Amino acid sequence: MYNHQKIKKKRDAWLTLIAMIFIIAAWIAGGLVENADILSSVKEKMPDIAKFEELESSTYKIYNAEDTVLGYLSVESAMGYGGPLQIAVAVDQDGKIFDLAVVSSKETPSYIEKVLDTDFLDDIIGKSFTDTYTIGVDIDGISSATYSSNAILEASKMGDRYVAAKILGFDVPEKESPNLQFGGAEIVLILLFVIGYFAHKKTFKFKKIARWGTMLVGLFVLGFFYNKPFTLSMINQLLLGYFPPLHSHLYWYLLLFGVFFVFTVDNKNPYCQWFCPFGAAQECMGLVGGAKHRSVGKFKNIFKWSLRIITLFAIIMALLLRNPGVTSYEIFGTLFKLTGSNFQFAILGIILVASMFIKRPWCTYLCPLGPVTDHFSHLRSLVIGKWKTSMQKNENV
Amino acid sequence: MKANTEVSKSKSLGSTVVIIVVMICLALVILQLLTSIHNNLTF
């Protein structure tokens, strides 16, 4: 029995390292295949432009088919929800935007489609460097794709201001420094972490009440109200080094580093059991039908390894495509914002019904964050094991 | 004895249903992943 455990531990350590090697290889390969041809994408989306004359890096003088100058084009990028969004901004001689196109996007397709299906881009066209570009003031926001729409707006503003100041020589008013966005979502998240951290300890008396309290707050506030759950896309973003601006994405940093900090210190994942909105939704359904853990015999291992392989594949593809959101197959947005593909709605329907009879079926069999935290836990024990061994060796010497 | 057999049969049926449900969901997850990758490549 002892031998069997030792072999299993050794195998897990090797597989953890192999998974790391695959992730690093995908990261390198993704970097080599990036560098898409931006201009051909611009031409496709702005058919009036026939010729580009490069003035500076990412800035062009643009002509139509009759060789008449149309204006200037600047390609700018701003951080969306899943990574940088590249926007081509066409500016006329007066410093006004006359055309706009999303050249490349790292957003979850359903979110970017939501923006493109509205008049959001048309609302930006006609804006000048003197305008404020404020959502709710001179442009209507898109509540279900806030990060994507903000990134498009930010990149458009940058492109317009750049052309107006550097190419056209206008006196462009200085940009106001952005304020740190610290609001309800951030406060609730910090409180949930604190309660989750202290209440999970064995000595805490009101564990059950505290857990249901944090879960319900997670469900309604982080889930339905803000729709800001922890997703695979955040892990992919971290691996790709797509760090969003701190002032507008403080929540992202608090959630990601909060989970990994508590995990490193305590080897416990406070998020999943204590305030994951989707976990809470499943447990609420479970109360209705009396859900319980159900044994699946030898399939337990098959499902565990299937999920690990799917998660590794999802991460590798995100790194190869340099797109964190593309393989984030979770159904959180499908429940909380009714956004998703037909497959995601089908999975959501099955999971919600199954949750009435099986305890947390999504978390047990399908959530990609399970294998990620397992992997982190293995890495943590590998590092701690090595460190302890080297300390013992030093003491013996 | 008979009651035990009934319980065991019901447990086995429950497990089979769980296995089928998880397999369907895994298949849908794979389809979602592949579709999403395909859409990204053709965006």
CSV table of C-alpha atoms in Angstrom, one decimal:
chain,number,residue,atom,x,y,z
A,1,MET,CA,0.0,0.0,0.0
A,2,TYR,CA,2.8,2.4,1.0
A,3,ASN,CA,4.7,1.5,-2.2
A,4,HIS,CA,1.6,2.1,-4.3
A,5,GLN,CA,1.2,5.6,-2.8
A,6,LYS,CA,4.9,6.3,-3.4
A,7,ILE,CA,4.6,5.3,-7.1
A,8,LYS,CA,1.4,7.4,-7.4
A,9,LYS,CA,3.2,10.4,-5.9
A,10,LYS,CA,6.1,10.0,-8.2
A,11,ARG,CA,3.8,9.7,-11.2
A,12,ASP,CA,1.9,12.8,-10.3
A,13,ALA,CA,5.2,14.7,-9.9
A,14,TRP,CA,6.3,13.7,-13.4
A,15,LEU,CA,2.9,14.5,-15.0
A,16,THR,CA,2.9,17.9,-13.3
A,17,LEU,CA,6.3,18.6,-14.8
A,18,ILE,CA,5.3,17.3,-18.2
A,19,ALA,CA,2.2,19.5,-18.2
A,20,MET,CA,4.4,22.5,-17.4
A,21,ILE,CA,6.7,21.6,-20.3
A,22,PHE,CA,3.7,21.5,-22.7
A,23,ILE,CA,2.4,24.8,-21.4
A,24,ILE,CA,5.9,26.5,-21.9
A,25,ALA,CA,6.2,24.9,-25.4
A,26,ALA,CA,2.8,26.2,-26.4
A,27,TRP,CA,3.7,29.7,-25.0
A,28,ILE,CA,6.8,29.8,-27.1
A,29,ALA,CA,5.1,28.4,-30.2
A,30,GLY,CA,2.3,30.9,-29.8
A,31,GLY,CA,4.8,33.8,-29.8
A,32,LEU,CA,6.4,32.6,-33.0
A,33,VAL,CA,3.1,32.3,-34.9
A,34,GLU,CA,1.7,35.7,-33.7
A,35,ASN,CA,2.3,38.7,-36.0
A,36,ALA,CA,-0.8,38.6,-38.1
A,37,ASP,CA,-0.9,40.9,-41.1
A,38,ILE,CA,-2.8,43.8,-39.6
A,39,LEU,CA,-3.1,45.8,-42.9
A,40,SER,CA,-4.9,43.1,-44.8
A,41,SER,CA,-7.4,42.8,-41.9
A,42,VAL,CA,-7.9,46.6,-42.0
A,43,LYS,CA,-8.4,46.5,-45.8
A,44,GLU,CA,-11.1,43.8,-45.4
A,45,LYS,CA,-13.0,45.8,-42.8
A,46,MET,CA,-12.5,49.3,-44.3
A,47,PRO,CA,-12.9,48.6,-48.1
A,48,ASP,CA,-12.7,52.3,-49.0
A,49,ILE,CA,-9.0,52.3,-48.2
A,50,ALA,CA,-6.9,51.4,-51.3
A,51,LYS,CA,-3.4,52.4,-50.2
A,52,PHE,CA,-1.4,52.8,-47.0
A,53,GLU,CA,1.6,55.0,-46.6
A,54,GLU,CA,3.5,54.2,-43.4
A,55,LEU,CA,4.4,57.4,-41.4
A,56,GLU,CA,5.4,55.8,-38.1
A,57,SER,CA,5.0,52.4,-36.5
A,58,SER,CA,1.2,51.6,-36.5
A,59,THR,CA,0.3,55.0,-38.1
A,60,TYR,CA,-0.5,55.4,-41.8
A,61,LYS,CA,-1.6,58.0,-44.4
A,62,ILE,CA,-4.6,56.4,-46.2
A,63,TYR,CA,-5.7,56.9,-49.8
A,64,ASN,CA,-8.8,55.7,-51.7
A,65,ALA,CA,-8.8,54.1,-55.2
A,66,GLU,CA,-8.6,57.5,-56.9
A,67,ASP,CA,-5.4,58.2,-54.9
A,68,THR,CA,-7.1,60.9,-52.9
A,69,VAL,CA,-6.0,61.3,-49.3
A,70,LEU,CA,-8.8,60.0,-47.0
A,71,GLY,CA,-7.0,60.8,-43.7
A,72,TYR,CA,-4.8,58.9,-41.3
A,73,LEU,CA,-5.0,55.5,-39.7
A,74,SER,CA,-3.7,54.6,-36.3
A,75,VAL,CA,-3.8,51.1,-34.9
A,76,GLU,CA,-4.0,51.1,-31.1
A,77,SER,CA,-4.6,48.5,-28.5
A,78,ALA,CA,-6.3,48.5,-25.1
A,79,MET,CA,-6.9,45.8,-22.6
A,80,GLY,CA,-10.3,44.1,-22.8
A,81,TYR,CA,-11.6,41.3,-20.6
A,82,GLY,CA,-9.5,38.6,-22.2
A,83,GLY,CA,-6.5,40.5,-23.4
A,84,PRO,CA,-5.5,43.3,-25.8
A,85,LEU,CA,-8.0,44.5,-28.4
A,86,GLN,CA,-6.5,46.1,-31.5
A,87,ILE,CA,-8.5,48.8,-33.1
A,88,ALA,CA,-7.9,50.6,-36.4
A,89,VAL,CA,-9.0,54.2,-36.1
A,90,ALA,CA,-9.3,56.3,-39.3
A,91,VAL,CA,-9.1,60.0,-38.6
A,92,ASP,CA,-9.9,62.9,-41.1
A,93,GLN,CA,-7.9,66.1,-41.5
A,94,ASP,CA,-10.0,67.8,-38.8
A,95,GLY,CA,-9.1,65.2,-36.2
A,96,LYS,CA,-12.5,63.4,-36.3
A,97,ILE,CA,-12.9,59.7,-36.4
A,98,PHE,CA,-14.6,58.7,-39.7
A,99,ASP,CA,-14.1,54.9,-39.6
A,100,LEU,CA,-13.3,52.2,-37.0
A,101,ALA,CA,-12.7,48.5,-37.0
A,102,VAL,CA,-11.8,45.8,-34.5
A,103,VAL,CA,-8.6,44.3,-36.1
A,104,SER,CA,-7.9,41.6,-33.6
A,105,SER,CA,-9.6,40.6,-30.4
A,106,LYS,CA,-8.8,38.3,-27.5
A,107,GLU,CA,-12.3,38.5,-26.0
A,108,THR,CA,-14.7,35.6,-25.6
A,109,PRO,CA,-16.4,35.6,-29.1
A,110,SER,CA,-19.9,36.0,-27.7
A,111,TYR,CA,-18.9,39.2,-25.8
A,112,ILE,CA,-17.3,40.8,-28.8
A,113,GLU,CA,-20.2,39.8,-31.0
A,114,LYS,CA,-22.5,41.5,-28.5
A,115,VAL,CA,-20.6,44.8,-29.0
A,116,LEU,CA,-20.4,44.4,-32.8
A,117,ASP,CA,-24.1,43.7,-33.0
A,118,THR,CA,-25.0,47.1,-31.5
A,119,ASP,CA,-24.4,50.7,-32.8
A,120,PHE,CA,-21.5,51.1,-30.4
A,121,LEU,CA,-18.8,51.6,-33.1
A,122,ASP,CA,-21.1,53.9,-35.1
A,123,ASP,CA,-21.6,56.0,-32.0
A,124,ILE,CA,-17.8,56.5,-31.8
A,125,ILE,CA,-17.6,57.5,-35.4
A,126,GLY,CA,-17.8,61.3,-35.6
A,127,LYS,CA,-16.1,61.9,-32.3
A,128,SER,CA,-13.1,64.2,-32.1
A,129,PHE,CA,-10.1,64.5,-29.9
A,130,THR,CA,-11.9,67.3,-28.0
A,131,ASP,CA,-14.7,65.0,-26.9
A,132,THR,CA,-14.6,63.2,-23.6
A,133,TYR,CA,-15.5,59.7,-24.9
A,134,THR,CA,-17.4,59.0,-21.7
A,135,ILE,CA,-19.8,56.1,-21.5
A,136,GLY,CA,-23.1,57.3,-20.4
A,137,VAL,CA,-22.3,60.9,-21.4
A,138,ASP,CA,-21.6,61.0,-25.1
A,139,ILE,CA,-21.7,57.2,-25.8
A,140,ASP,CA,-24.1,54.5,-24.7
A,141,GLY,CA,-22.4,51.7,-22.8
A,142,ILE,CA,-23.0,48.0,-23.2
A,143,SER,CA,-23.7,46.6,-19.7
A,144,SER,CA,-23.1,43.0,-20.6
A,145,ALA,CA,-19.7,43.6,-22.3
A,146,THR,CA,-18.3,46.5,-20.2
A,147,TYR,CA,-14.6,45.6,-20.5
A,148,SER,CA,-14.7,45.0,-24.3
A,149,SER,CA,-16.6,48.2,-24.9
A,150,ASN,CA,-14.3,50.2,-22.6
A,151,ALA,CA,-11.3,48.8,-24.4
A,152,ILE,CA,-12.7,49.8,-27.8
A,153,LEU,CA,-13.4,53.3,-26.6
A,154,GLU,CA,-10.0,53.7,-24.9
A,155,ALA,CA,-8.1,52.5,-28.1
A,156,SER,CA,-10.3,54.8,-30.3
A,157,LYS,CA,-9.6,57.8,-28.1
A,158,MET,CA,-5.8,57.0,-28.0
A,159,GLY,CA,-5.7,56.7,-31.8
A,160,ASP,CA,-7.6,59.9,-32.4
A,161,ARG,CA,-5.5,61.9,-29.9
A,162,TYR,CA,-2.3,60.5,-31.3
A,163,VAL,CA,-3.1,61.4,-34.9
A,164,ALA,CA,-4.5,64.9,-33.9
A,165,ALA,CA,-1.4,65.7,-31.8
A,166,LYS,CA,1.5,64.1,-33.7
A,167,ILE,CA,0.4,64.1,-37.3
A,168,LEU,CA,-2.1,67.0,-37.6
A,169,GLY,CA,-0.4,69.2,-35.1
A,170,PHE,CA,-3.5,70.1,-33.0
A,171,ASP,CA,-3.2,71.3,-29.5
A,172,VAL,CA,-4.7,68.2,-27.8
A,173,PRO,CA,-5.8,68.7,-24.1
A,174,GLU,CA,-3.9,66.6,-21.7
A,175,LYS,CA,-5.4,63.3,-20.7
A,176,GLU,CA,-6.8,63.1,-17.2
A,177,SER,CA,-5.1,60.4,-15.1
A,178,PRO,CA,-7.6,57.6,-14.5
A,179,ASN,CA,-9.0,57.0,-11.0
A,180,LEU,CA,-8.6,53.7,-9.2
A,181,GLN,CA,-12.0,51.9,-9.5
A,182,PHE,CA,-12.6,50.6,-6.1
A,183,GLY,CA,-16.3,49.9,-5.7
A,184,GLY,CA,-18.9,47.5,-4.4
A,185,ALA,CA,-17.5,44.4,-6.2
A,186,GLU,CA,-14.0,44.9,-4.7
A,187,ILE,CA,-15.3,45.5,-1.2
A,188,VAL,CA,-17.5,42.4,-1.3
A,189,LEU,CA,-14.7,40.3,-2.7
A,190,ILE,CA,-12.3,41.3,0.1
A,191,LEU,CA,-14.9,40.6,2.7
A,192,LEU,CA,-15.7,37.2,1.2
A,193,PHE,CA,-12.0,36.3,1.2
A,194,VAL,CA,-11.6,37.4,4.9
A,195,ILE,CA,-14.7,35.5,6.0
A,196,GLY,CA,-13.8,32.4,3.9
A,197,TYR,CA,-10.2,32.4,5.3
A,198,PHE,CA,-11.1,32.6,9.0
A,199,ALA,CA,-14.4,30.7,8.9
A,200,HIS,CA,-13.0,27.5,7.2
A,201,LYS,CA,-10.8,26.8,10.2
A,202,LYS,CA,-11.9,23.9,12.3
A,203,THR,CA,-12.3,26.0,15.5
A,204,PHE,CA,-14.9,28.3,13.9
A,205,LYS,CA,-18.3,27.6,15.5
A,206,PHE,CA,-20.7,29.0,12.9
A,207,LYS,CA,-19.1,27.4,9.8
A,208,LYS,CA,-22.4,26.3,8.2
A,209,ILE,CA,-24.1,29.6,8.6
A,210,ALA,CA,-21.0,31.6,7.4
A,211,ARG,CA,-20.6,29.3,4.4
A,212,TRP,CA,-24.2,29.7,3.3
A,213,GLY,CA,-23.9,33.4,3.9
A,214,THR,CA,-20.8,33.8,1.7
A,215,MET,CA,-22.2,31.5,-1.0
A,216,LEU,CA,-25.4,33.5,-1.3
A,217,VAL,CA,-23.5,36.8,-1.4
A,218,GLY,CA,-21.3,35.2,-4.0
A,219,LEU,CA,-24.3,34.0,-6.0
A,220,PHE,CA,-26.2,37.3,-6.1
A,221,VAL,CA,-23.5,39.9,-5.9
A,222,LEU,CA,-20.5,38.4,-7.8
A,223,GLY,CA,-22.8,36.3,-10.0
A,224,PHE,CA,-26.0,37.9,-10.9
A,225,PHE,CA,-25.1,41.5,-10.1
A,226,TYR,CA,-21.6,41.9,-11.3
A,227,ASN,CA,-21.0,38.7,-13.3
A,228,LYS,CA,-17.4,38.5,-12.2
A,229,PRO,CA,-16.6,34.8,-11.4
A,230,PHE,CA,-13.2,33.2,-11.5
A,231,THR,CA,-12.6,31.8,-15.0
A,232,LEU,CA,-10.0,29.9,-17.0
A,233,SER,CA,-9.6,33.0,-19.1
A,234,MET,CA,-8.0,34.7,-16.1
A,235,ILE,CA,-5.4,31.9,-15.7
A,236,ASN,CA,-4.7,32.1,-19.4
A,237,GLN,CA,-4.3,35.9,-19.2
A,238,LEU,CA,-1.8,35.4,-16.3
A,239,LEU,CA,0.2,32.8,-18.3
A,240,LEU,CA,0.2,35.1,-21.4
A,241,GLY,CA,1.3,38.1,-19.3
A,242,TYR,CA,-1.8,40.1,-20.4
A,243,PHE,CA,-2.0,42.2,-17.2
A,244,PRO,CA,-4.9,44.6,-17.4
A,245,PRO,CA,-4.5,48.2,-16.1
A,246,LEU,CA,-4.7,48.2,-12.3
A,247,HIS,CA,-6.9,51.3,-12.0
A,248,SER,CA,-9.7,49.7,-14.0
A,249,HIS,CA,-9.2,46.0,-13.2
A,250,LEU,CA,-8.5,46.0,-9.5
A,251,TYR,CA,-11.1,43.3,-9.0
A,252,TRP,CA,-9.1,41.0,-11.4
A,253,TYR,CA,-5.9,41.4,-9.3
A,254,LEU,CA,-7.8,40.9,-6.0
A,255,LEU,CA,-9.5,37.7,-7.2
A,256,LEU,CA,-6.5,36.1,-8.9
A,257,PHE,CA,-3.9,36.9,-6.4
A,258,GLY,CA,-6.3,36.4,-3.5
A,259,VAL,CA,-6.9,32.8,-4.5
A,260,PHE,CA,-3.2,32.1,-5.1
A,261,PHE,CA,-2.1,33.8,-2.0
A,262,VAL,CA,-4.5,31.9,0.3
A,263,PHE,CA,-3.6,28.7,-1.6
A,264,THR,CA,0.1,29.2,-1.2
A,265,VAL,CA,-0.1,30.0,2.5
A,266,ASP,CA,-2.8,27.6,3.5
A,267,ASN,CA,-3.1,25.0,0.7
A,268,LYS,CA,-6.9,25.7,0.7
A,269,ASN,CA,-8.9,27.2,-2.1
A,270,PRO,CA,-11.3,29.6,-0.4
A,271,TYR,CA,-13.1,30.6,-3.6
A,272,CYS,CA,-14.6,27.3,-4.9
A,273,GLN,CA,-16.1,26.1,-1.6
A,274,TRP,CA,-17.0,29.4,0.0
A,275,PHE,CA,-18.2,31.9,-2.6
A,276,CYS,CA,-18.0,30.6,-6.2
A,277,PRO,CA,-21.3,32.0,-7.6
A,278,PHE,CA,-21.9,28.9,-9.9
A,279,GLY,CA,-21.0,26.5,-7.0
A,280,ALA,CA,-23.6,28.3,-4.9
A,281,ALA,CA,-26.2,28.1,-7.7
A,282,GLN,CA,-25.7,24.3,-7.9
A,283,GLU,CA,-26.0,23.9,-4.1
A,284,CYS,CA,-29.2,25.9,-4.2
A,285,MET,CA,-30.6,23.5,-6.8
A,286,GLY,CA,-29.3,20.7,-4.7
A,287,LEU,CA,-31.4,21.8,-1.8
A,288,VAL,CA,-34.5,21.5,-4.0
A,289,GLY,CA,-33.8,17.9,-5.0
A,290,GLY,CA,-31.7,16.6,-2.1
A,291,ALA,CA,-28.5,16.3,-4.1
A,292,LYS,CA,-25.7,14.1,-2.7
A,293,HIS,CA,-22.4,12.7,-3.8
A,294,ARG,CA,-22.9,9.8,-6.1
A,295,SER,CA,-20.3,7.1,-6.7
A,296,VAL,CA,-19.3,6.5,-10.3
A,297,GLY,CA,-16.9,3.6,-9.5
A,298,LYS,CA,-14.0,3.2,-11.9
A,299,PHE,CA,-15.3,6.1,-14.0
A,300,LYS,CA,-14.1,8.5,-11.2
A,301,ASN,CA,-10.5,8.3,-12.5
A,302,ILE,CA,-11.6,8.3,-16.2
A,303,PHE,CA,-13.5,11.6,-15.6
A,304,LYS,CA,-10.8,13.1,-13.5
A,305,TRP,CA,-8.2,12.5,-16.2
A,306,SER,CA,-10.6,13.5,-19.0
A,307,LEU,CA,-11.1,16.9,-17.4
A,308,ARG,CA,-7.3,17.3,-16.8
A,309,ILE,CA,-6.6,16.6,-20.5
A,310,ILE,CA,-9.4,18.9,-21.6
A,311,THR,CA,-8.1,21.7,-19.3
A,312,LEU,CA,-4.5,21.2,-20.5
A,313,PHE,CA,-5.7,21.3,-24.1
A,314,ALA,CA,-7.7,24.5,-23.4
A,315,ILE,CA,-4.7,26.2,-21.9
A,316,ILE,CA,-2.4,25.1,-24.6
A,317,MET,CA,-4.7,26.3,-27.4
A,318,ALA,CA,-5.2,29.7,-25.6
A,319,LEU,CA,-1.4,30.1,-25.5
A,320,LEU,CA,-1.0,29.0,-29.1
A,321,LEU,CA,-3.7,31.4,-30.3
A,322,ARG,CA,-2.5,34.1,-27.9
A,323,ASN,CA,-6.2,34.4,-26.9
A,324,PRO,CA,-7.1,33.8,-23.2
A,325,GLY,CA,-10.8,33.9,-23.7
A,326,VAL,CA,-11.1,31.5,-26.6
A,327,THR,CA,-11.0,28.3,-24.7
A,328,SER,CA,-12.8,29.5,-21.6
A,329,TYR,CA,-15.7,27.1,-22.0
A,330,GLU,CA,-17.3,27.8,-18.6
A,331,ILE,CA,-21.1,28.4,-18.4
A,332,PHE,CA,-20.9,31.2,-15.8
A,333,GLY,CA,-21.8,34.0,-18.2
A,334,THR,CA,-24.5,31.7,-19.7
A,335,LEU,CA,-26.3,31.6,-16.3
A,336,PHE,CA,-25.6,35.1,-15.0
A,337,LYS,CA,-25.8,37.2,-18.2
A,338,LEU,CA,-27.6,34.7,-20.5
A,339,THR,CA,-24.6,34.9,-22.9
A,340,GLY,CA,-23.2,31.9,-24.6
A,341,SER,CA,-23.3,29.4,-27.5
A,342,ASN,CA,-26.0,26.8,-28.0
A,343,PHE,CA,-23.6,24.2,-26.5
A,344,GLN,CA,-23.1,26.3,-23.4
A,345,PHE,CA,-26.9,26.7,-22.9
A,346,ALA,CA,-27.3,22.9,-23.4
A,347,ILE,CA,-24.6,22.2,-20.8
A,348,LEU,CA,-26.2,24.8,-18.4
A,349,GLY,CA,-29.6,23.1,-18.7
A,350,ILE,CA,-28.2,19.7,-18.0
A,351,ILE,CA,-26.1,20.9,-15.1
A,352,LEU,CA,-28.9,22.7,-13.4
A,353,VAL,CA,-31.2,19.7,-13.6
A,354,ALA,CA,-28.4,17.3,-12.6
A,355,SER,CA,-27.5,19.6,-9.6
A,356,MET,CA,-30.8,18.7,-8.0
A,357,PHE,CA,-29.6,15.1,-7.6
A,358,ILE,CA,-25.8,15.2,-7.8
A,359,LYS,CA,-23.8,17.4,-5.5
A,360,ARG,CA,-22.1,20.1,-7.6
A,361,PRO,CA,-21.8,18.2,-10.8
A,362,TRP,CA,-20.0,21.0,-12.7
A,363,CYS,CA,-17.4,21.4,-10.0
A,364,THR,CA,-16.8,17.7,-9.7
A,365,TYR,CA,-16.6,16.7,-13.3
A,366,LEU,CA,-16.4,19.7,-15.6
A,367,CYS,CA,-14.9,22.9,-14.1
A,368,PRO,CA,-11.4,23.5,-15.5
A,369,LEU,CA,-10.4,25.4,-12.4
A,370,GLY,CA,-10.3,22.1,-10.5
A,371,PRO,CA,-7.3,20.7,-12.4
A,372,VAL,CA,-5.6,24.1,-12.3
A,373,THR,CA,-5.8,24.2,-8.5
A,374,ASP,CA,-4.8,20.5,-8.4
A,375,HIS,CA,-1.7,21.3,-10.5
A,376,PHE,CA,-0.8,24.3,-8.3
A,377,SER,CA,-1.2,22.2,-5.2
A,378,HIS,CA,1.2,19.5,-6.8
A,379,LEU,CA,3.7,22.2,-7.7
A,380,ARG,CA,3.4,23.6,-4.2
A,381,SER,CA,4.1,20.3,-2.5
A,382,LEU,CA,6.9,19.6,-5.0
A,383,VAL,CA,8.6,22.9,-4.1
A,384,ILE,CA,8.0,22.5,-0.3
A,385,GLY,CA,9.2,18.8,-0.5
A,386,LYS,CA,12.5,19.9,-2.3
A,387,TRP,CA,13.0,22.8,0.1
A,388,LYS,CA,12.5,20.5,3.2
A,389,THR,CA,14.9,17.9,1.8
A,390,SER,CA,17.6,20.6,1.1
A,391,MET,CA,17.1,22.0,4.6
A,392,GLN,CA,17.6,18.5,6.1
A,393,LYS,CA,20.7,17.9,4.0
A,394,ASN,CA,22.1,21.3,5.2
A,395,GLU,CA,21.4,20.4,8.8
A,396,ASN,CA,23.1,17.0,8.5
A,397,VAL,CA,26.2,18.6,6.9
B,1,MET,CA,-31.9,-9.6,1.4
B,2,LYS,CA,-34.5,-8.5,-1.2
B,3,ALA,CA,-34.4,-4.9,0.2
B,4,ASN,CA,-30.6,-4.9,-0.1
B,5,THR,CA,-30.8,-6.0,-3.7
B,6,GLU,CA,-33.3,-3.3,-4.4
B,7,VAL,CA,-31.1,-0.6,-2.8
B,8,SER,CA,-28.0,-1.9,-4.7
B,9,LYS,CA,-30.0,-1.9,-8.0
B,10,SER,CA,-31.2,1.6,-7.4
B,11,LYS,CA,-27.6,2.8,-6.6
B,12,SER,CA,-26.3,1.1,-9.7
B,13,LEU,CA,-29.0,2.8,-11.8
B,14,GLY,CA,-28.1,6.2,-10.2
B,15,SER,CA,-24.4,5.7,-11.1
B,16,THR,CA,-25.2,4.8,-14.7
B,17,VAL,CA,-27.4,7.9,-15.0
B,18,VAL,CA,-24.5,10.1,-13.6
B,19,ILE,CA,-22.0,8.5,-15.9
B,20,ILE,CA,-24.2,9.1,-19.0
B,21,VAL,CA,-24.9,12.7,-17.9
B,22,VAL,CA,-21.2,13.5,-17.4
B,23,MET,CA,-20.3,11.9,-20.7
B,24,ILE,CA,-22.9,14.0,-22.6
B,25,CYS,CA,-21.6,17.1,-20.8
B,26,LEU,CA,-17.9,16.3,-21.6
B,27,ALA,CA,-18.9,15.8,-25.3
B,28,LEU,CA,-20.6,19.2,-25.3
B,29,VAL,CA,-17.6,20.8,-23.6
B,30,ILE,CA,-15.3,19.4,-26.3
B,31,LEU,CA,-17.7,20.6,-29.1
B,32,GLN,CA,-17.8,24.0,-27.5
B,33,LEU,CA,-14.0,24.2,-27.3
B,34,LEU,CA,-13.6,23.1,-30.9
B,35,THR,CA,-16.3,25.5,-32.2
B,36,SER,CA,-14.8,28.4,-30.3
B,37,ILE,CA,-11.3,27.6,-31.6
B,38,HIS,CA,-12.6,27.3,-35.1
B,39,ASN,CA,-14.5,30.7,-34.8
B,40,ASN,CA,-11.3,32.3,-33.5
B,41,LEU,CA,-9.3,31.1,-36.4
B,42,THR,CA,-11.9,32.4,-38.9
B,43,PHE,CA,-12.5,35.8,-37.1
